[in-house]
């Protein structure tokens, strides 16, 4: 599952940077919002859309499954979130 979605993890960051950089807001506010977008991207990519920004996501696609609990059970989720701590 990770192999299939790794490009989405990266492209989500690129999209968020482009969107947030165009906003007419103070830089520190844009950085805060971008940080939230980046921290949320694994959740979005693996099926949890509760914290997705409106510009980025309209919610789950038809037939999409939230597979985070499966990833937690095998230990992969903790590895993904480990890298998020640096942001």
GROMACS .gro file of N, CA, C and O in nm, residues 25-81:
model
  228
   25UNK      N    1  -0.143   3.645   0.327
   25UNK     CA    2  -0.144   3.640   0.472
   25UNK      C    3  -0.002   3.659   0.523
   25UNK      O    4   0.094   3.642   0.446
   26UNK      N    5   0.014   3.691   0.651
   26UNK     CA    6   0.150   3.703   0.706
   26UNK      C    7   0.225   3.570   0.691
   26UNK      O    8   0.165   3.462   0.698
   27UNK      N    9   0.354   3.579   0.671
   27UNK     CA   10   0.438   3.462   0.646
   27UNK      C   11   0.426   3.360   0.759
   27UNK      O   12   0.411   3.240   0.732
   28UNK      N   13   0.429   3.404   0.884
   28UNK     CA   14   0.423   3.307   0.994
   28UNK      C   15   0.290   3.230   0.995
   28UNK      O   16   0.285   3.113   1.031
   29UNK      N   17   0.182   3.295   0.953
   29UNK     CA   18   0.052   3.228   0.945
   29UNK      C   19   0.052   3.125   0.832
   29UNK      O   20   0.004   3.013   0.847
   30UNK      N   21   0.109   3.162   0.716
   30UNK     CA   22   0.117   3.068   0.604
   30UNK      C   23   0.202   2.947   0.643
   30UNK      O   24   0.168   2.834   0.607
   31UNK      N   25   0.309   2.969   0.716
   31UNK     CA   26   0.394   2.858   0.759
   31UNK      C   27   0.318   2.766   0.853
   31UNK      O   28   0.327   2.643   0.842
   32UNK      N   29   0.242   2.824   0.944
   32UNK     CA   30   0.163   2.743   1.038
   32UNK      C   31   0.063   2.656   0.962
   32UNK      O   32   0.049   2.536   0.990
   33UNK      N   33  -0.007   2.715   0.866
   33UNK     CA   34  -0.104   2.639   0.788
   33UNK      C   35  -0.037   2.530   0.703
   33UNK      O   36  -0.088   2.418   0.693
   34UNK      N   37   0.077   2.564   0.646
   34UNK     CA   38   0.150   2.467   0.565
   34UNK      C   39   0.197   2.350   0.651
   34UNK      O   40   0.189   2.234   0.611
   35UNK      N   41   0.244   2.380   0.770
   35UNK     CA   42   0.288   2.274   0.862
   35UNK      C   43   0.171   2.180   0.892
   35UNK      O   44   0.188   2.058   0.893
   36UNK      N   45   0.053   2.235   0.915
   36UNK     CA   46  -0.065   2.151   0.940
   36UNK      C   47  -0.098   2.064   0.819
   36UNK      O   48  -0.130   1.946   0.833
   37UNK      N   49  -0.090   2.123   0.700
   37UNK     CA   50  -0.116   2.048   0.577
   37UNK      C   51  -0.018   1.931   0.563
   37UNK      O   52  -0.057   1.819   0.529
   38UNK      N   53   0.109   1.958   0.589
   38UNK     CA   54   0.212   1.855   0.572
   38UNK      C   55   0.194   1.743   0.675
   38UNK      O   56   0.205   1.626   0.643
   39UNK      N   57   0.163   1.780   0.798
   39UNK     CA   58   0.141   1.678   0.901
   39UNK      C   59   0.017   1.594   0.873
   39UNK      O   60   0.010   1.478   0.914
   40UNK      N   61  -0.079   1.650   0.804
   40UNK     CA   62  -0.202   1.577   0.774
   40UNK      C   63  -0.190   1.487   0.652
   40UNK      O   64  -0.271   1.397   0.634
   41UNK      N   65  -0.091   1.509   0.569
   41UNK     CA   66  -0.086   1.437   0.442
   41UNK      C   67  -0.087   1.285   0.455
   41UNK      O   68  -0.155   1.219   0.378
   42UNK      N   69  -0.018   1.224   0.551
   42UNK     CA   70  -0.030   1.078   0.560
   42UNK      C   71  -0.172   1.033   0.592
   42UNK      O   72  -0.220   0.933   0.539
   43UNK      N   73  -0.240   1.109   0.675
   43UNK     CA   74  -0.378   1.074   0.708
   43UNK      C   75  -0.465   1.080   0.582
   43UNK      O   76  -0.544   0.990   0.555
   44UNK      N   77  -0.449   1.187   0.506
   44UNK     CA   78  -0.525   1.203   0.382
   44UNK      C   79  -0.496   1.089   0.284
   44UNK      O   80  -0.588   1.027   0.231
   45UNK      N   81  -0.370   1.062   0.262
   45UNK     CA   82  -0.330   0.962   0.163
   45UNK      C   83  -0.380   0.823   0.200
   45UNK      O   84  -0.414   0.744   0.112
   46UNK      N   85  -0.388   0.794   0.330
   46UNK     CA   86  -0.429   0.661   0.372
   46UNK      C   87  -0.574   0.654   0.419
   46UNK      O   88  -0.615   0.558   0.482
   47UNK      N   89  -0.654   0.758   0.390
   47UNK     CA   90  -0.798   0.746   0.401
   47UNK      C   91  -0.870   0.819   0.512
   47UNK      O   92  -0.990   0.804   0.526
   48UNK      N   93  -0.802   0.899   0.592
   48UNK     CA   94  -0.869   0.976   0.696
   48UNK      C   95  -0.871   1.123   0.654
   48UNK      O   96  -0.767   1.186   0.641
   49UNK      N   97  -0.990   1.178   0.637
   49UNK     CA   98  -1.003   1.313   0.583
   49UNK      C   99  -1.062   1.414   0.681
   49UNK      O  100  -1.102   1.522   0.642
   50UNK      N  101  -1.064   1.378   0.809
   50UNK     CA  102  -1.123   1.465   0.911
   50UNK      C  103  -1.054   1.601   0.922
   50UNK      O  104  -1.119   1.701   0.952
   51UNK      N  105  -0.924   1.605   0.900
   51UNK     CA  106  -0.850   1.730   0.919
   51UNK      C  107  -0.802   1.791   0.788
   51UNK      O  108  -0.719   1.882   0.789
   52UNK      N  109  -0.852   1.745   0.677
   52UNK     CA  110  -0.810   1.799   0.548
   52UNK      C  111  -0.864   1.941   0.529
   52UNK      O  112  -0.979   1.968   0.561
   53UNK      N  113  -0.779   2.028   0.478
   53UNK     CA  114  -0.822   2.164   0.446
   53UNK      C  115  -0.917   2.159   0.326
   53UNK      O  116  -0.904   2.074   0.237
   54UNK      N  117  -1.012   2.252   0.324
   54UNK     CA  118  -1.113   2.255   0.217
   54UNK      C  119  -1.053   2.271   0.079
   54UNK      O  120  -1.105   2.216  -0.017
   55UNK      N  121  -0.946   2.348   0.066
   55UNK     CA  122  -0.887   2.368  -0.067
   55UNK      C  123  -0.825   2.239  -0.120
   55UNK      O  124  -0.808   2.222  -0.240
   56UNK      N  125  -0.793   2.148  -0.030
   56UNK     CA  126  -0.715   2.030  -0.064
   56UNK      C  127  -0.801   1.906  -0.089
   56UNK      O  128  -0.765   1.819  -0.167
   57UNK      N  129  -0.915   1.898  -0.020
   57UNK     CA  130  -0.988   1.771  -0.020
   57UNK      C  131  -1.136   1.794   0.007
   57UNK      O  132  -1.173   1.877   0.089
   58UNK      N  133  -1.219   1.716  -0.060
   58UNK     CA  134  -1.364   1.720  -0.038
   58UNK      C  135  -1.413   1.601   0.043
   58UNK      O  136  -1.532   1.577   0.051
   59UNK      N  137  -1.323   1.524   0.099
   59UNK     CA  138  -1.360   1.405   0.176
   59UNK      C  139  -1.326   1.279   0.100
   59UNK      O  140  -1.266   1.283  -0.007
   60UNK      N  141  -1.367   1.166   0.156
   60UNK     CA  142  -1.332   1.038   0.093
   60UNK      C  143  -1.394   1.022  -0.045
   60UNK      O  144  -1.505   1.068  -0.070
   61UNK      N  145  -1.320   0.958  -0.131
   61UNK     CA  146  -1.371   0.925  -0.264
   61UNK      C  147  -1.459   0.800  -0.253
   61UNK      O  148  -1.441   0.720  -0.162
   62UNK      N  149  -1.551   0.783  -0.345
   62UNK     CA  150  -1.636   0.663  -0.341
   62UNK      C  151  -1.550   0.536  -0.339
   62UNK      O  152  -1.457   0.521  -0.419
   63UNK      N  153  -1.579   0.449  -0.245
   63UNK     CA  154  -1.507   0.322  -0.236
   63UNK      C  155  -1.374   0.330  -0.162
   63UNK      O  156  -1.309   0.227  -0.142
   64UNK      N  157  -1.333   0.448  -0.121
   64UNK     CA  158  -1.205   0.463  -0.052
   64UNK      C  159  -1.217   0.409   0.091
   64UNK      O  160  -1.317   0.430   0.158
   65UNK      N  161  -1.113   0.339   0.134
   65UNK     CA  162  -1.110   0.286   0.270
   65UNK      C  163  -1.005   0.358   0.353
   65UNK      O  164  -0.900   0.395   0.302
   66UNK      N  165  -1.035   0.376   0.479
   66UNK     CA  166  -0.938   0.428   0.574
   66UNK      C  167  -0.855   0.308   0.621
   66UNK      O  168  -0.908   0.219   0.687
   67UNK      N  169  -0.728   0.304   0.585
   67UNK     CA  170  -0.644   0.188   0.618
   67UNK      C  171  -0.543   0.218   0.728
   67UNK      O  172  -0.451   0.140   0.751
   68UNK      N  173  -0.562   0.328   0.799
   68UNK     CA  174  -0.468   0.364   0.903
   68UNK      C  175  -0.463   0.260   1.014
   68UNK      O  176  -0.354   0.224   1.060
   69UNK      N  177  -0.576   0.207   1.057
   69UNK     CA  178  -0.574   0.107   1.164
   69UNK      C  179  -0.498  -0.018   1.121
   69UNK      O  180  -0.425  -0.078   1.201
   70UNK      N  181  -0.508  -0.057   0.995
   70UNK     CA  182  -0.431  -0.172   0.945
   70UNK      C  183  -0.282  -0.142   0.950
   70UNK      O  184  -0.201  -0.229   0.985
   71UNK      N  185  -0.246  -0.019   0.916
   71UNK     CA  186  -0.105   0.020   0.918
   71UNK      C  187  -0.054   0.029   1.062
   71UNK      O  188   0.062  -0.004   1.089
   72UNK      N  189  -0.139   0.071   1.154
   72UNK     CA  190  -0.100   0.074   1.296
   72UNK      C  191  -0.074  -0.067   1.346
   72UNK      O  192   0.023  -0.090   1.419
   73UNK      N  193  -0.158  -0.160   1.308
   73UNK     CA  194  -0.144  -0.299   1.353
   73UNK      C  195  -0.015  -0.365   1.308
   73UNK      O  196   0.040  -0.449   1.379
   74UNK      N  197   0.035  -0.327   1.192
   74UNK     CA  198   0.159  -0.388   1.143
   74UNK      C  199   0.282  -0.305   1.178
   74UNK      O  200   0.394  -0.345   1.148
   75UNK      N  201   0.264  -0.190   1.241
   75UNK     CA  202   0.376  -0.108   1.284
   75UNK      C  203   0.423  -0.005   1.182
   75UNK      O  204   0.509   0.077   1.212
   76UNK      N  205   0.367  -0.006   1.065
   76UNK     CA  206   0.410   0.086   0.960
   76UNK      C  207   0.370   0.231   0.989
   76UNK      O  208   0.444   0.324   0.959
   77UNK      N  209   0.255   0.249   1.050
   77UNK     CA  210   0.206   0.385   1.077
   77UNK      C  211   0.301   0.462   1.168
   77UNK      O  212   0.330   0.579   1.145
   78UNK      N  213   0.352   0.396   1.270
   78UNK     CA  214   0.445   0.461   1.362
   78UNK      C  215   0.572   0.505   1.288
   78UNK      O  216   0.628   0.611   1.317
   79UNK      N  217   0.617   0.425   1.193
   79UNK     CA  218   0.735   0.463   1.113
   79UNK      C  219   0.707   0.586   1.029
   79UNK      O  220   0.792   0.674   1.017
   80UNK      N  221   0.590   0.594   0.971
   80UNK     CA  222   0.554   0.711   0.890
   80UNK      C  223   0.547   0.835   0.977
   80UNK      O  224   0.601   0.941   0.943
   81UNK      N  225   0.482   0.825   1.093
   81UNK     CA  226   0.468   0.940   1.180
   81UNK      C  227   0.601   0.983   1.243
   81UNK      O  228   0.618   1.099   1.277
   0.00000   0.00000   0.00000
